[in-house]
Amino acid sequence: MPARPVVVDTIAGIRAAVAGARAEGRGVALVPTMGALHAGHLSHVERVRDLDPAAFVVVSVFVNPLQFGAGEDFERYPRTLDDDVAKLAAVGADAVFAPSVAEMYPDGGAVVTVHAGAVGATFEGAARPGHFDGALTAVAKLLHIVAPDSATFGRKDAQQLWLVERMVRDLDLPVRVVEIPIVREPGGLAMSSRNRYLSAAERDSALALSRALAAAESEADAGIDAVLIAAQAVLAEEPGVEVGYFAVVDATTFAPVPDGFRGPVIAIVAARVGATRLIDNARFRLG
Ligand code: PAF
């Protein structure tokens, strides 16, 4: 039986657990999550274990109210802590930090927050105003609480990953960001805690997102126009998918690429499938 991780719900408690590990000479890795863990999340733990087999691996499980807008799924976001802890035991996490909202925001919120800037107001930020300010504020707090050597962020949330890397750089946060590849279900659907909202028919429709990204990538040598046409043709064929955006951004700036651009890009897509908003992306070289 793998050892069960220690589960801590106070800031003082996780700081004490981390201090204990540091006193033993262990490095510390943080895997920030909102829980409802799936194989994608577990791959974060496996990755940091590979990087530092002796690391004290802390997984935070916190559904952060600051990153949900009015009418979004904060209330119904799945909370499955017992199940999460069992999964984390199986991959050898050392500690689970699962604070209450009152522990993280004793005054009910934060007066001083991180501002995600212009990039934070595009794409996901345009669809979900304030989302990235809220997410970055929670990430900054978790980094200050746990003070890890490294922290993992999934490529599935490409814009969040870009913004976290920018925050770490712009604010000189002493942490190494470890990027984790997207984990997909057998048909190609990117793993997400929100996939559990999908009916069987919606799951089938949702496969159009990864198909559109594959079609886009297959035209990478032909340039941006061909990439967009190929992706849009796939998405248009699937009536169950209401596209929010499909765009190709410069991987360095996260700005949409101009005509004739050559270099590393991220094709990003967001769509509503039934009542569920899904995002996905693919990284490739254009031109
Ligand atoms: O990606 C997530 O699960 C969340 O945005 C994060 C990074 C845990 C911050 O709340």
Short mmCIF file of C-alpha atoms and ligand atoms in Angstrom, two decimals:
data_model
loop_
_atom_site.label_atom_id
_atom_site.label_comp_id
_atom_site.label_asym_id
_atom_site.label_seq_id
_atom_site.Cartn_x
_atom_site.Cartn_y
_atom_site.Cartn_z
CA MET A 1 0.00 0.00 0.00
CA PRO A 2 1.47 3.39 -0.92
CA ALA A 3 1.70 5.85 2.00
CA ARG A 4 -1.23 8.26 2.22
CA PRO A 5 -0.12 11.87 1.85
CA VAL A 6 -0.53 14.07 4.90
CA VAL A 7 -3.61 16.28 4.39
CA VAL A 8 -3.28 19.80 5.76
CA ASP A 9 -5.89 22.55 5.64
CA THR A 10 -4.05 25.45 7.28
CA ILE A 11 -1.31 27.72 6.01
CA ALA A 12 0.63 27.22 9.26
CA GLY A 13 0.26 23.45 8.89
CA ILE A 14 1.62 23.23 5.33
CA ARG A 15 4.45 25.63 6.18
CA ALA A 16 5.41 23.37 9.11
CA ALA A 17 5.28 20.26 6.91
CA VAL A 18 7.47 21.95 4.27
CA ALA A 19 9.91 23.15 6.95
CA GLY A 20 10.19 19.56 8.20
CA ALA A 21 11.05 18.33 4.70
CA ARG A 22 13.56 21.16 4.21
CA ALA A 23 15.20 20.23 7.55
CA GLU A 24 15.77 16.74 6.08
CA GLY A 25 17.49 18.34 3.09
CA ARG A 26 14.66 17.63 0.65
CA GLY A 27 13.68 19.89 -2.24
CA VAL A 28 10.04 20.95 -2.49
CA ALA A 29 7.75 20.78 -5.53
CA LEU A 30 4.25 22.23 -5.75
CA VAL A 31 1.46 20.95 -7.99
CA PRO A 32 -1.35 23.55 -7.84
CA THR A 33 -4.81 22.13 -8.65
CA MET A 34 -8.48 22.74 -8.05
CA GLY A 35 -9.00 19.03 -7.33
CA ALA A 36 -11.27 16.59 -9.20
CA LEU A 37 -8.00 15.01 -10.21
CA HIS A 38 -7.53 12.97 -13.37
CA ALA A 39 -4.56 11.33 -15.08
CA GLY A 40 -3.41 14.73 -16.37
CA HIS A 41 -2.94 16.03 -12.83
CA LEU A 42 -1.28 12.81 -11.72
CA SER A 43 1.24 13.19 -14.54
CA HIS A 44 2.38 16.43 -12.83
CA VAL A 45 3.31 14.47 -9.70
CA GLU A 46 5.05 11.81 -11.77
CA ARG A 47 7.03 14.48 -13.64
CA VAL A 48 8.34 16.20 -10.52
CA ARG A 49 9.19 12.81 -9.04
CA ASP A 50 11.24 12.08 -12.17
CA LEU A 51 13.00 15.44 -11.87
CA ASP A 52 13.78 15.01 -8.17
CA PRO A 53 13.03 11.56 -6.73
CA ALA A 54 13.61 12.83 -3.18
CA ALA A 55 11.39 15.92 -3.49
CA PHE A 56 8.67 16.65 -0.97
CA VAL A 57 5.71 16.92 -3.34
CA VAL A 58 2.85 19.14 -2.20
CA VAL A 59 -0.41 19.09 -4.19
CA SER A 60 -2.73 21.98 -3.45
CA VAL A 61 -6.44 21.38 -3.89
CA PHE A 62 -8.31 24.66 -3.78
CA VAL A 63 -11.31 25.77 -5.82
CA ASN A 64 -10.38 29.41 -5.99
CA PRO A 65 -13.45 31.68 -5.99
CA LEU A 66 -11.46 34.64 -7.34
CA GLN A 67 -11.07 33.04 -10.75
CA PHE A 68 -14.77 32.30 -11.32
CA GLY A 69 -17.11 34.94 -12.72
CA ALA A 70 -20.75 35.44 -11.83
CA GLY A 71 -22.84 32.64 -13.33
CA GLU A 72 -19.83 30.34 -13.82
CA ASP A 73 -19.53 26.89 -12.22
CA PHE A 74 -17.88 27.77 -8.87
CA GLU A 75 -20.73 26.25 -6.84
CA ARG A 76 -20.99 23.05 -8.86
CA TYR A 77 -17.25 22.61 -9.56
CA PRO A 78 -16.58 18.99 -8.47
CA ARG A 79 -15.10 18.67 -4.96
CA THR A 80 -13.80 15.13 -4.48
CA LEU A 81 -11.08 15.44 -1.84
CA ASP A 82 -11.20 11.83 -0.51
CA ASP A 83 -10.94 10.45 -4.02
CA ASP A 84 -8.17 12.95 -4.88
CA VAL A 85 -6.13 11.93 -1.82
CA ALA A 86 -6.45 8.24 -2.74
CA LYS A 87 -5.21 8.97 -6.28
CA LEU A 88 -2.33 11.05 -4.93
CA ALA A 89 -1.33 8.25 -2.57
CA ALA A 90 -0.99 5.97 -5.59
CA VAL A 91 1.50 8.32 -7.29
CA GLY A 92 3.44 9.08 -4.11
CA ALA A 93 2.55 12.72 -3.32
CA ASP A 94 3.76 13.67 0.15
CA ALA A 95 1.27 16.33 1.21
CA VAL A 96 -2.10 17.69 0.15
CA PHE A 97 -2.80 21.31 1.00
CA ALA A 98 -6.58 21.73 0.92
CA PRO A 99 -7.42 25.04 2.58
CA SER A 100 -10.91 26.44 2.99
CA VAL A 101 -11.84 29.69 1.27
CA ALA A 102 -11.76 31.37 4.71
CA GLU A 103 -8.19 30.13 5.27
CA MET A 104 -7.02 31.58 1.95
CA TYR A 105 -9.16 34.73 2.02
CA PRO A 106 -10.00 35.49 5.67
CA ASP A 107 -11.57 38.82 4.71
CA GLY A 108 -13.67 37.18 2.00
CA GLY A 109 -11.38 38.20 -0.84
CA ALA A 110 -8.17 40.05 -1.60
CA VAL A 111 -7.83 43.83 -1.81
CA VAL A 112 -4.41 43.69 -3.46
CA THR A 113 -4.32 41.23 -6.35
CA VAL A 114 -2.12 40.29 -9.28
CA HIS A 115 -3.12 41.99 -12.54
CA ALA A 116 -2.69 39.80 -15.59
CA GLY A 117 -2.16 42.75 -17.95
CA ALA A 118 -3.15 43.01 -21.60
CA VAL A 119 -2.65 39.34 -22.43
CA GLY A 120 -4.87 38.50 -19.45
CA ALA A 121 -7.75 40.35 -21.12
CA THR A 122 -7.63 38.36 -24.40
CA PHE A 123 -9.09 34.96 -25.34
CA GLU A 124 -9.96 33.23 -22.04
CA GLY A 125 -9.65 36.58 -20.28
CA ALA A 126 -12.08 38.22 -22.73
CA ALA A 127 -14.59 35.41 -22.26
CA ARG A 128 -14.08 35.31 -18.48
CA PRO A 129 -13.26 38.85 -17.28
CA GLY A 130 -11.07 38.83 -14.17
CA HIS A 131 -10.35 35.11 -14.48
CA PHE A 132 -6.60 35.47 -14.84
CA ASP A 133 -6.24 38.13 -12.14
CA GLY A 134 -7.96 35.64 -9.82
CA ALA A 135 -5.95 32.63 -10.95
CA LEU A 136 -2.60 34.47 -10.73
CA THR A 137 -3.48 35.84 -7.30
CA ALA A 138 -4.15 32.31 -6.04
CA VAL A 139 -0.95 31.01 -7.68
CA ALA A 140 1.10 33.84 -6.13
CA LYS A 141 -0.38 33.07 -2.70
CA LEU A 142 0.32 29.34 -3.06
CA LEU A 143 3.90 30.05 -4.13
CA HIS A 144 4.39 32.29 -1.09
CA ILE A 145 2.79 29.80 1.28
CA VAL A 146 4.64 26.68 0.09
CA ALA A 147 7.82 28.41 -1.19
CA PRO A 148 8.64 25.48 -3.52
CA ASP A 149 11.75 25.08 -5.66
CA SER A 150 9.54 24.13 -8.61
CA ALA A 151 5.87 24.31 -9.49
CA THR A 152 4.05 22.55 -12.32
CA PHE A 153 1.52 24.04 -14.72
CA GLY A 154 -0.23 22.18 -17.53
CA ARG A 155 0.09 23.10 -21.19
CA LYS A 156 -3.64 22.38 -21.45
CA ASP A 157 -4.21 25.87 -19.96
CA ALA A 158 -1.82 27.52 -22.41
CA GLN A 159 -2.74 31.12 -21.62
CA GLN A 160 -2.57 30.52 -17.87
CA LEU A 161 0.83 28.87 -18.31
CA TRP A 162 2.10 31.83 -20.37
CA LEU A 163 0.86 34.28 -17.73
CA VAL A 164 2.32 32.30 -14.82
CA GLU A 165 5.70 32.22 -16.56
CA ARG A 166 5.43 35.98 -17.15
CA MET A 167 4.46 36.60 -13.51
CA VAL A 168 7.41 34.56 -12.27
CA ARG A 169 9.73 36.50 -14.57
CA ASP A 170 8.24 39.96 -14.05
CA LEU A 171 7.99 39.64 -10.25
CA ASP A 172 11.27 37.69 -9.83
CA LEU A 173 9.55 34.86 -8.01
CA PRO A 174 12.19 32.30 -6.95
CA VAL A 175 10.57 29.22 -8.47
CA ARG A 176 11.17 27.03 -11.50
CA VAL A 177 8.05 26.58 -13.62
CA VAL A 178 7.77 23.04 -14.97
CA GLU A 179 5.52 22.73 -18.04
CA ILE A 180 3.47 19.55 -18.22
CA PRO A 181 2.27 18.17 -21.60
CA ILE A 182 -1.45 17.72 -22.26
CA VAL A 183 -2.80 14.27 -21.41
CA ARG A 184 -5.57 13.12 -23.75
CA GLU A 185 -8.31 10.53 -23.52
CA PRO A 186 -8.12 7.72 -26.13
CA GLY A 187 -10.24 9.64 -28.71
CA GLY A 188 -8.09 12.77 -28.34
CA LEU A 189 -10.19 14.82 -25.88
CA ALA A 190 -7.85 16.79 -23.63
CA MET A 191 -8.32 15.70 -20.01
CA SER A 192 -10.13 18.27 -17.89
CA SER A 193 -12.00 18.16 -14.61
CA ARG A 194 -14.92 19.68 -16.52
CA ASN A 195 -15.15 16.68 -18.92
CA ARG A 196 -17.27 14.98 -16.26
CA TYR A 197 -20.06 17.46 -17.10
CA LEU A 198 -20.30 16.07 -20.67
CA SER A 199 -22.94 13.56 -21.80
CA ALA A 200 -21.81 10.73 -24.12
CA ALA A 201 -23.09 12.64 -27.17
CA GLU A 202 -21.32 15.82 -26.02
CA ARG A 203 -18.08 13.90 -25.58
CA ASP A 204 -18.31 12.83 -29.21
CA SER A 205 -18.95 16.42 -30.31
CA ALA A 206 -16.03 17.65 -28.16
CA LEU A 207 -13.61 15.52 -30.18
CA ALA A 208 -13.93 18.17 -32.90
CA LEU A 209 -11.60 20.41 -30.87
CA SER A 210 -8.60 18.07 -31.02
CA ARG A 211 -9.47 17.16 -34.64
CA ALA A 212 -9.45 20.86 -35.56
CA LEU A 213 -6.06 21.31 -33.90
CA ALA A 214 -4.67 18.29 -35.77
CA ALA A 215 -6.04 19.68 -39.06
CA ALA A 216 -4.44 23.04 -38.26
CA GLU A 217 -1.07 21.48 -37.51
CA SER A 218 -1.18 19.45 -40.72
CA GLU A 219 -1.19 22.77 -42.67
CA ALA A 220 1.64 24.34 -40.62
CA ASP A 221 4.04 24.45 -43.57
CA ALA A 222 1.47 26.28 -45.73
CA GLY A 223 1.10 29.24 -43.36
CA ILE A 224 -1.48 30.91 -41.18
CA ASP A 225 -4.36 31.21 -43.71
CA ALA A 226 -4.28 27.50 -44.55
CA VAL A 227 -4.05 26.62 -40.85
CA LEU A 228 -7.14 28.69 -39.99
CA ILE A 229 -9.17 27.39 -42.95
CA ALA A 230 -8.36 23.76 -42.10
CA ALA A 231 -9.36 24.17 -38.44
CA GLN A 232 -12.52 26.13 -39.19
CA ALA A 233 -13.67 23.50 -41.71
CA VAL A 234 -13.50 20.80 -39.01
CA LEU A 235 -15.28 22.92 -36.40
CA ALA A 236 -18.02 23.97 -38.84
CA GLU A 237 -18.86 20.30 -39.49
CA GLU A 238 -19.76 19.69 -35.83
CA PRO A 239 -23.11 21.27 -34.93
CA GLY A 240 -22.75 20.35 -31.23
CA VAL A 241 -19.79 22.70 -30.87
CA GLU A 242 -20.32 26.45 -30.41
CA VAL A 243 -16.91 27.96 -31.09
CA GLY A 244 -15.73 30.80 -28.83
CA TYR A 245 -12.47 31.33 -30.66
CA PHE A 246 -9.90 29.54 -32.76
CA ALA A 247 -6.65 31.48 -33.08
CA VAL A 248 -2.96 30.99 -33.65
CA VAL A 249 -0.70 32.95 -31.30
CA ASP A 250 3.01 33.58 -31.19
CA ALA A 251 4.30 31.22 -28.47
CA THR A 252 6.59 33.99 -27.18
CA THR A 253 4.12 36.89 -26.94
CA PHE A 254 0.72 35.15 -26.96
CA ALA A 255 -0.37 37.69 -29.60
CA PRO A 256 -2.16 36.50 -32.78
CA VAL A 257 0.39 35.94 -35.53
CA PRO A 258 0.43 38.22 -38.59
CA ASP A 259 0.41 36.99 -42.20
CA GLY A 260 3.73 35.49 -43.20
CA PHE A 261 4.74 34.66 -39.61
CA ARG A 262 7.26 31.85 -39.25
CA GLY A 263 8.19 30.35 -35.91
CA PRO A 264 6.77 28.59 -32.85
CA VAL A 265 3.05 29.09 -32.33
CA ILE A 266 0.21 27.83 -30.21
CA ALA A 267 -3.12 27.13 -31.89
CA ILE A 268 -5.78 27.72 -29.25
CA VAL A 269 -9.46 26.86 -29.30
CA ALA A 270 -12.37 27.39 -26.93
CA ALA A 271 -15.89 26.12 -27.47
CA ARG A 272 -19.10 25.48 -25.64
CA VAL A 273 -20.33 21.90 -25.90
CA GLY A 274 -23.78 21.73 -24.35
CA ALA A 275 -23.42 23.79 -21.16
CA THR A 276 -19.69 23.09 -20.80
CA ARG A 277 -16.91 25.42 -21.92
CA LEU A 278 -13.83 23.52 -23.11
CA ILE A 279 -10.38 24.70 -24.18
CA ASP A 280 -7.56 22.93 -25.98
CA ASN A 281 -4.41 23.83 -27.89
CA ALA A 282 -1.51 22.51 -29.94
CA ARG A 283 2.06 23.76 -30.26
CA PHE A 284 3.88 23.65 -33.58
CA ARG A 285 6.09 25.67 -35.90
CA LEU A 286 4.49 27.79 -38.59
CA GLY A 287 6.03 28.20 -42.01
O1 PAF B 1 -5.25 25.48 -13.30
C1 PAF B 1 -5.82 25.44 -12.20
O2 PAF B 1 -6.28 24.39 -11.72
C2 PAF B 1 -5.98 26.74 -11.42
O3 PAF B 1 -6.15 27.82 -12.28
C3 PAF B 1 -4.82 26.99 -10.44
C4 PAF B 1 -3.50 27.10 -11.17
C5 PAF B 1 -4.74 25.84 -9.44
C6 PAF B 1 -5.06 28.29 -9.67
O4 PAF B 1 -6.23 28.26 -8.93
#
